[in-house]
Amino acid sequence: MDIFRDFTNNFQGKLEKLTIQKKFVLGNTADKKAVSALLSSDWLEKYPAAVCIDLPRAVGLYSSSNLNEEEKINTAFTMARVNYMGTDGVRGKVVTKTNEDCIADLLKDNAFTPDLTETVSFAFAKILLDKKIVNTGDTAVIGNDGRDSAYDWILNNGVRSGFTKAGLNVLDLGVVPTAVIPWKSLQLGHCAAACLTASHNPSNQNGIKFFIDGKKLIPEGDLGDYVLSAYMYNYCYLEKLPGEAIGKISEYNAEADSIKWMEEVLGSDTRSALKNITLVFDSANGATDTIGRKVLENLRANYISVNEKCTGSNINRGVGVAEIEGTEFYSGKEYGKHIPTVKKIFDEGRKSPEGSVYGIAVDGDGDRGFLLYYSKKDEGVYVLDGDKCGYILAQYLIKFKELNPKNFWFLSTIESDIMTASAAAKNLGLNTRIVSVGDKWIGNFKDGEILVGLEISGHLIFPIDVYDTSGKKRTLLSGVGLLTGLASINAIKGLGLNEEKIIEPFEPGFSKTYYVFFVDKTLHYRGSAIWNKDKELIEKAIGEAAANSKLPKNTEIKYEDKEDLNVLYMSILDSGKLLGAIFIRNSGTEDKNAIYVKGGKNYEEILCEIGASIQKTHTAEMKNKNRIEYKYEQAVIRELDNNSGKTTIDNVLSGLGGVSESDLFSVVYGLKKEGRVRVLDREITRL
């Protein structure tokens, strides 16, 4: 990547001055007129923080805009800012050696390397040092979800090195659920924290989440993702990292502290709520495994764990939230097709009294959780996602803490069922707001006191008091999947909910997500060709549906801007009444694009037809055919074609030769989430 130099060198001096301020203009283009208009403006000089600008994208947006000149320039620069972070830090496929450089490898091959963990950790530390938020010799608290053990801790060593080379000491908590890290940093009075994790992603991927005073980074501001991306660029290409570390490393086993903390948060009622219950626990072979088992033992829970010995390479594989997400109900008639967690709930439920068997499933880093409920009457297992658990918990807190709901906020994200916020306002009297995807938007909410924050994916956040070493009260807003499940059981028991209210705590709408994996995410952004094509397709489909009486005659589309400006969000309205929503975004946690369709159940069929048609377009136009994963995907499809729609992991591995099982499982996982295959144990079946 080269810093752009104008064709006539007219802007060379300006760009050099901007570089000193860590404001970088990247890329090249032949459009002299647009470049001149953009760089002649004072937008970059006035921009208040470090930033990287993708010049070709800025030029494309400027040239295609019909706005006035000032708005054209502002929109082009704003939307062309480079952000290497995603929804929750930076993630990618683990590659142990750098090929070109850590940023180029990330952009070209989605490679997550030791050089990347070192560079981004160093950059994060330098931001805090430059802003005098920390001083040399202060401590950064780190931890991980255990998957790096499969790579001999090479990535974790990179995190340690980045912080210590920047001059910070490191306190490494080892393998712990993500929330333990910001909790411990607040308790000990340390500002900087980081967790090495790829959360629910397959085991061949990893990532890193950063915290400042217990809160995750958001894109904007002088401590945000855009600034961190600019600092990363600077220390990858311009200023090299020091050769030696200044800071020191210490390790602390936080297991006992974490167990005691979780028990204190839950309170004494939880132990009695668990009496006469059989609980199936699924740690996703991740960070909550050992700690979770000991919490359950201390609560005297009658529990069964379905997990294997955690090896790092088996995290999230065939278990946990990642496998359950998107499923609302498991039928006993299809018992043989279900994952081990669900089978074990059926096994226990069939021999136990009605209402006595639950499951708790978390994800790899333990920040997400689902509660599963066995219904003997329906001979099925119901999934209580983040929306349902959050609504039940809000009911419980209002009643038993005798709260005035008008003083509290109920936050959901755009991934949630659109009826969740409506029910919380109408039935519970809470203030509600729908924010962008990701629990970081809940943790950074500033407009009032949060009662609960949630999203359907299993993030559930409620304020937890933390007292630091000086006795000052701080507030932690970070999800813990095990607490989600246990607190929800406690709320169900405390409220005395019957089965009907457990399964359906509020009148739901429908929600469907259409994924396309291993895409070129640079193709979909505000104003891009595919973005505009999506708008045209949806507008045409909505118009035709209204004309054919599949939607009301007066149906219209309202475009809405969310905190993430690269989310294409459309509300579907009938004379102002909300019927549903369609929104499209690149995932910030995986290498995929997603189309979300939500609404009232009356309109599920037509809105899902539209979602499926966009998925088809994106599959044809956004798949990155240069990625090795695309080659593996095609190999799986060929095997299915050649074997009447059935094959095995071993057959595909044999045909590819030399491919790791973890890499292949990540591709099969993508095909499964796209709705193209079913996977049971090691057998793959076309859907």
PDB file of N, CA, C and O in Angstrom, residues 440-485:
ATOM      1  N   LYS A 440     -21.202  -3.557  21.803  1.00  0.00           N
ATOM      2  CA  LYS A 440     -20.449  -2.334  22.102  1.00  0.00           C
ATOM      3  C   LYS A 440     -21.364  -1.117  22.141  1.00  0.00           C
ATOM      4  O   LYS A 440     -21.111  -0.155  22.875  1.00  0.00           O
ATOM      5  N   TRP A 441     -22.445  -1.142  21.331  1.00  0.00           N
ATOM      6  CA  TRP A 441     -23.364  -0.010  21.312  1.00  0.00           C
ATOM      7  C   TRP A 441     -24.197   0.035  22.587  1.00  0.00           C
ATOM      8  O   TRP A 441     -24.645   1.114  23.005  1.00  0.00           O
ATOM      9  N   ILE A 442     -24.420  -1.113  23.202  1.00  0.00           N
ATOM     10  CA  ILE A 442     -25.116  -1.153  24.484  1.00  0.00           C
ATOM     11  C   ILE A 442     -24.177  -0.662  25.585  1.00  0.00           C
ATOM     12  O   ILE A 442     -24.550   0.164  26.419  1.00  0.00           O
ATOM     13  N   GLY A 443     -22.950  -1.155  25.567  1.00  0.00           N
ATOM     14  CA  GLY A 443     -21.983  -0.775  26.592  1.00  0.00           C
ATOM     15  C   GLY A 443     -21.606   0.691  26.567  1.00  0.00           C
ATOM     16  O   GLY A 443     -21.162   1.233  27.586  1.00  0.00           O
ATOM     17  N   ASN A 444     -21.781   1.354  25.426  1.00  0.00           N
ATOM     18  CA  ASN A 444     -21.427   2.774  25.302  1.00  0.00           C
ATOM     19  C   ASN A 444     -22.653   3.683  25.298  1.00  0.00           C
ATOM     20  O   ASN A 444     -22.541   4.864  24.960  1.00  0.00           O
ATOM     21  N   PHE A 445     -23.808   3.162  25.675  1.00  0.00           N
ATOM     22  CA  PHE A 445     -25.042   3.958  25.715  1.00  0.00           C
ATOM     23  C   PHE A 445     -24.933   5.014  26.818  1.00  0.00           C
ATOM     24  O   PHE A 445     -24.536   4.712  27.941  1.00  0.00           O
ATOM     25  N   LYS A 446     -25.314   6.271  26.505  1.00  0.00           N
ATOM     26  CA  LYS A 446     -25.101   7.367  27.450  1.00  0.00           C
ATOM     27  C   LYS A 446     -26.371   8.139  27.785  1.00  0.00           C
ATOM     28  O   LYS A 446     -26.314   9.131  28.520  1.00  0.00           O
ATOM     29  N   ASP A 447     -27.515   7.733  27.261  1.00  0.00           N
ATOM     30  CA  ASP A 447     -28.715   8.562  27.385  1.00  0.00           C
ATOM     31  C   ASP A 447     -29.596   8.210  28.579  1.00  0.00           C
ATOM     32  O   ASP A 447     -30.700   8.751  28.710  1.00  0.00           O
ATOM     33  N   GLY A 448     -29.163   7.310  29.413  1.00  0.00           N
ATOM     34  CA  GLY A 448     -29.964   6.965  30.573  1.00  0.00           C
ATOM     35  C   GLY A 448     -29.500   5.671  31.201  1.00  0.00           C
ATOM     36  O   GLY A 448     -28.522   5.054  30.755  1.00  0.00           O
ATOM     37  N   GLU A 449     -30.182   5.231  32.244  1.00  0.00           N
ATOM     38  CA  GLU A 449     -29.799   4.029  32.978  1.00  0.00           C
ATOM     39  C   GLU A 449     -30.379   2.794  32.302  1.00  0.00           C
ATOM     40  O   GLU A 449     -31.588   2.694  32.081  1.00  0.00           O
ATOM     41  N   ILE A 450     -29.508   1.851  31.989  1.00  0.00           N
ATOM     42  CA  ILE A 450     -29.922   0.625  31.303  1.00  0.00           C
ATOM     43  C   ILE A 450     -30.463  -0.380  32.315  1.00  0.00           C
ATOM     44  O   ILE A 450     -29.850  -0.606  33.362  1.00  0.00           O
ATOM     45  N   LEU A 451     -31.605  -0.978  31.990  1.00  0.00           N
ATOM     46  CA  LEU A 451     -32.084  -2.123  32.764  1.00  0.00           C
ATOM     47  C   LEU A 451     -31.500  -3.388  32.171  1.00  0.00           C
ATOM     48  O   LEU A 451     -30.838  -4.166  32.861  1.00  0.00           O
ATOM     49  N   VAL A 452     -31.741  -3.617  30.878  1.00  0.00           N
ATOM     50  CA  VAL A 452     -31.102  -4.702  30.140  1.00  0.00           C
ATOM     51  C   VAL A 452     -30.830  -4.239  28.716  1.00  0.00           C
ATOM     52  O   VAL A 452     -31.526  -3.389  28.171  1.00  0.00           O
ATOM     53  N   GLY A 453     -29.811  -4.835  28.138  1.00  0.00           N
ATOM     54  CA  GLY A 453     -29.504  -4.655  26.725  1.00  0.00           C
ATOM     55  C   GLY A 453     -29.317  -6.022  26.114  1.00  0.00           C
ATOM     56  O   GLY A 453     -28.772  -6.925  26.761  1.00  0.00           O
ATOM     57  N   LEU A 454     -29.766  -6.192  24.878  1.00  0.00           N
ATOM     58  CA  LEU A 454     -29.780  -7.550  24.333  1.00  0.00           C
ATOM     59  C   LEU A 454     -29.772  -7.545  22.814  1.00  0.00           C
ATOM     60  O   LEU A 454     -30.038  -6.543  22.161  1.00  0.00           O
ATOM     61  N   GLU A 455     -29.422  -8.687  22.273  1.00  0.00           N
ATOM     62  CA  GLU A 455     -29.700  -8.966  20.873  1.00  0.00           C
ATOM     63  C   GLU A 455     -29.971 -10.454  20.721  1.00  0.00           C
ATOM     64  O   GLU A 455     -29.575 -11.264  21.567  1.00  0.00           O
ATOM     65  N   ILE A 456     -30.646 -10.799  19.644  1.00  0.00           N
ATOM     66  CA  ILE A 456     -31.147 -12.156  19.464  1.00  0.00           C
ATOM     67  C   ILE A 456     -30.026 -13.188  19.466  1.00  0.00           C
ATOM     68  O   ILE A 456     -30.226 -14.347  19.811  1.00  0.00           O
ATOM     69  N   SER A 457     -28.806 -12.761  19.124  1.00  0.00           N
ATOM     70  CA  SER A 457     -27.665 -13.667  19.024  1.00  0.00           C
ATOM     71  C   SER A 457     -27.221 -14.247  20.359  1.00  0.00           C
ATOM     72  O   SER A 457     -26.381 -15.144  20.395  1.00  0.00           O
ATOM     73  N   GLY A 458     -27.776 -13.735  21.460  1.00  0.00           N
ATOM     74  CA  GLY A 458     -27.414 -14.279  22.764  1.00  0.00           C
ATOM     75  C   GLY A 458     -26.649 -13.332  23.658  1.00  0.00           C
ATOM     76  O   GLY A 458     -26.388 -13.644  24.820  1.00  0.00           O
ATOM     77  N   HIS A 459     -26.285 -12.145  23.128  1.00  0.00           N
ATOM     78  CA  HIS A 459     -25.708 -11.140  24.012  1.00  0.00           C
ATOM     79  C   HIS A 459     -26.808 -10.630  24.940  1.00  0.00           C
ATOM     80  O   HIS A 459     -27.862 -10.193  24.483  1.00  0.00           O
ATOM     81  N   LEU A 460     -26.564 -10.680  26.223  1.00  0.00           N
ATOM     82  CA  LEU A 460     -27.495 -10.136  27.204  1.00  0.00           C
ATOM     83  C   LEU A 460     -26.670  -9.405  28.247  1.00  0.00           C
ATOM     84  O   LEU A 460     -25.801  -9.988  28.895  1.00  0.00           O
ATOM     85  N   ILE A 461     -26.945  -8.113  28.375  1.00  0.00           N
ATOM     86  CA  ILE A 461     -26.150  -7.268  29.263  1.00  0.00           C
ATOM     87  C   ILE A 461     -27.060  -6.612  30.291  1.00  0.00           C
ATOM     88  O   ILE A 461     -28.107  -6.060  29.940  1.00  0.00           O
ATOM     89  N   PHE A 462     -26.671  -6.707  31.545  1.00  0.00           N
ATOM     90  CA  PHE A 462     -27.324  -5.938  32.600  1.00  0.00           C
ATOM     91  C   PHE A 462     -26.219  -5.347  33.469  1.00  0.00           C
ATOM     92  O   PHE A 462     -25.139  -5.938  33.611  1.00  0.00           O
ATOM     93  N   PRO A 463     -26.433  -4.166  34.007  1.00  0.00           N
ATOM     94  CA  PRO A 463     -25.360  -3.494  34.759  1.00  0.00           C
ATOM     95  C   PRO A 463     -24.907  -4.305  35.965  1.00  0.00           C
ATOM     96  O   PRO A 463     -25.727  -4.815  36.732  1.00  0.00           O
ATOM     97  N   ILE A 464     -23.599  -4.429  36.118  1.00  0.00           N
ATOM     98  CA  ILE A 464     -23.007  -5.131  37.256  1.00  0.00           C
ATOM     99  C   ILE A 464     -22.087  -4.148  37.984  1.00  0.00           C
ATOM    100  O   ILE A 464     -21.177  -3.565  37.380  1.00  0.00           O
ATOM    101  N   ASP A 465     -22.329  -3.947  39.261  1.00  0.00           N
ATOM    102  CA  ASP A 465     -21.496  -3.039  40.057  1.00  0.00           C
ATOM    103  C   ASP A 465     -20.130  -3.665  40.313  1.00  0.00           C
ATOM    104  O   ASP A 465     -20.022  -4.854  40.636  1.00  0.00           O
ATOM    105  N   VAL A 466     -19.090  -2.840  40.155  1.00  0.00           N
ATOM    106  CA  VAL A 466     -17.720  -3.264  40.429  1.00  0.00           C
ATOM    107  C   VAL A 466     -17.072  -2.191  41.303  1.00  0.00           C
ATOM    108  O   VAL A 466     -17.181  -0.997  41.000  1.00  0.00           O
ATOM    109  N   TYR A 467     -16.406  -2.606  42.366  1.00  0.00           N
ATOM    110  CA  TYR A 467     -15.728  -1.652  43.246  1.00  0.00           C
ATOM    111  C   TYR A 467     -14.219  -1.807  43.062  1.00  0.00           C
ATOM    112  O   TYR A 467     -13.674  -2.902  43.174  1.00  0.00           O
ATOM    113  N   ASP A 468     -13.560  -0.693  42.727  1.00  0.00           N
ATOM    114  CA  ASP A 468     -12.118  -0.755  42.493  1.00  0.00           C
ATOM    115  C   ASP A 468     -11.363  -0.719  43.818  1.00  0.00           C
ATOM    116  O   ASP A 468     -11.957  -0.733  44.908  1.00  0.00           O
ATOM    117  N   THR A 469     -10.049  -0.685  43.727  1.00  0.00           N
ATOM    118  CA  THR A 469      -9.202  -0.797  44.923  1.00  0.00           C
ATOM    119  C   THR A 469      -9.382   0.373  45.884  1.00  0.00           C
ATOM    120  O   THR A 469      -9.083   0.259  47.069  1.00  0.00           O
ATOM    121  N   SER A 470      -9.902   1.504  45.372  1.00  0.00           N
ATOM    122  CA  SER A 470     -10.136   2.664  46.238  1.00  0.00           C
ATOM    123  C   SER A 470     -11.549   2.687  46.806  1.00  0.00           C
ATOM    124  O   SER A 470     -11.909   3.591  47.567  1.00  0.00           O
ATOM    125  N   GLY A 471     -12.368   1.691  46.416  1.00  0.00           N
ATOM    126  CA  GLY A 471     -13.738   1.639  46.887  1.00  0.00           C
ATOM    127  C   GLY A 471     -14.728   2.359  46.002  1.00  0.00           C
ATOM    128  O   GLY A 471     -15.931   2.396  46.296  1.00  0.00           O
ATOM    129  N   LYS A 472     -14.254   2.926  44.903  1.00  0.00           N
ATOM    130  CA  LYS A 472     -15.134   3.639  43.983  1.00  0.00           C
ATOM    131  C   LYS A 472     -15.968   2.644  43.181  1.00  0.00           C
ATOM    132  O   LYS A 472     -15.462   1.649  42.688  1.00  0.00           O
ATOM    133  N   LYS A 473     -17.283   2.939  43.073  1.00  0.00           N
ATOM    134  CA  LYS A 473     -18.167   2.049  42.320  1.00  0.00           C
ATOM    135  C   LYS A 473     -18.069   2.330  40.829  1.00  0.00           C
ATOM    136  O   LYS A 473     -18.192   3.456  40.382  1.00  0.00           O
ATOM    137  N   ARG A 474     -17.844   1.274  40.068  1.00  0.00           N
ATOM    138  CA  ARG A 474     -17.841   1.343  38.605  1.00  0.00           C
ATOM    139  C   ARG A 474     -18.946   0.422  38.092  1.00  0.00           C
ATOM    140  O   ARG A 474     -19.489  -0.402  38.845  1.00  0.00           O
ATOM    141  N   THR A 475     -19.272   0.543  36.819  1.00  0.00           N
ATOM    142  CA  THR A 475     -20.322  -0.294  36.240  1.00  0.00           C
ATOM    143  C   THR A 475     -19.771  -1.077  35.062  1.00  0.00           C
ATOM    144  O   THR A 475     -19.174  -0.496  34.142  1.00  0.00           O
ATOM    145  N   LEU A 476     -19.973  -2.393  35.090  1.00  0.00           N
ATOM    146  CA  LEU A 476     -19.569  -3.265  33.989  1.00  0.00           C
ATOM    147  C   LEU A 476     -20.786  -3.553  33.124  1.00  0.00           C
ATOM    148  O   LEU A 476     -21.836  -3.956  33.624  1.00  0.00           O
ATOM    149  N   LEU A 477     -20.638  -3.326  31.825  1.00  0.00           N
ATOM    150  CA  LEU A 477     -21.688  -3.655  30.862  1.00  0.00           C
ATOM    151  C   LEU A 477     -21.089  -4.606  29.837  1.00  0.00           C
ATOM    152  O   LEU A 477     -20.666  -4.212  28.752  1.00  0.00           O
ATOM    153  N   SER A 478     -21.025  -5.870  30.219  1.00  0.00           N
ATOM    154  CA  SER A 478     -20.424  -6.888  29.363  1.00  0.00           C
ATOM    155  C   SER A 478     -21.147  -8.209  29.588  1.00  0.00           C
ATOM    156  O   SER A 478     -21.415  -8.586  30.734  1.00  0.00           O
ATOM    157  N   GLY A 479     -21.479  -8.902  28.519  1.00  0.00           N
ATOM    158  CA  GLY A 479     -22.276 -10.121  28.622  1.00  0.00           C
ATOM    159  C   GLY A 479     -21.488 -11.324  29.119  1.00  0.00           C
ATOM    160  O   GLY A 479     -20.311 -11.483  28.802  1.00  0.00           O
ATOM    161  N   VAL A 480     -22.164 -12.176  29.889  1.00  0.00           N
ATOM    162  CA  VAL A 480     -21.608 -13.451  30.339  1.00  0.00           C
ATOM    163  C   VAL A 480     -22.662 -14.521  30.052  1.00  0.00           C
ATOM    164  O   VAL A 480     -23.713 -14.548  30.688  1.00  0.00           O
ATOM    165  N   GLY A 481     -22.395 -15.385  29.078  1.00  0.00           N
ATOM    166  CA  GLY A 481     -23.399 -16.334  28.618  1.00  0.00           C
ATOM    167  C   GLY A 481     -23.928 -17.244  29.707  1.00  0.00           C
ATOM    168  O   GLY A 481     -25.123 -17.546  29.750  1.00  0.00           O
ATOM    169  N   LEU A 482     -23.063 -17.694  30.617  1.00  0.00           N
ATOM    170  CA  LEU A 482     -23.509 -18.560  31.709  1.00  0.00           C
ATOM    171  C   LEU A 482     -24.461 -17.804  32.628  1.00  0.00           C
ATOM    172  O   LEU A 482     -25.482 -18.346  33.068  1.00  0.00           O
ATOM    173  N   LEU A 483     -24.142 -16.541  32.934  1.00  0.00           N
ATOM    174  CA  LEU A 483     -25.035 -15.734  33.757  1.00  0.00           C
ATOM    175  C   LEU A 483     -26.366 -15.504  33.052  1.00  0.00           C
ATOM    176  O   LEU A 483     -27.421 -15.464  33.704  1.00  0.00           O
ATOM    177  N   THR A 484     -26.335 -15.342  31.727  1.00  0.00           N
ATOM    178  CA  THR A 484     -27.573 -15.185  30.958  1.00  0.00           C
ATOM    179  C   THR A 484     -28.511 -16.350  31.220  1.00  0.00           C
ATOM    180  O   THR A 484     -29.695 -16.173  31.530  1.00  0.00           O
ATOM    181  N   GLY A 485     -27.988 -17.568  31.089  1.00  0.00           N
ATOM    182  CA  GLY A 485     -28.813 -18.756  31.280  1.00  0.00           C
ATOM    183  C   GLY A 485     -29.300 -18.907  32.700  1.00  0.00           C
ATOM    184  O   GLY A 485     -30.489 -19.147  32.952  1.00  0.00           O
TER     185      GLY A 485
END
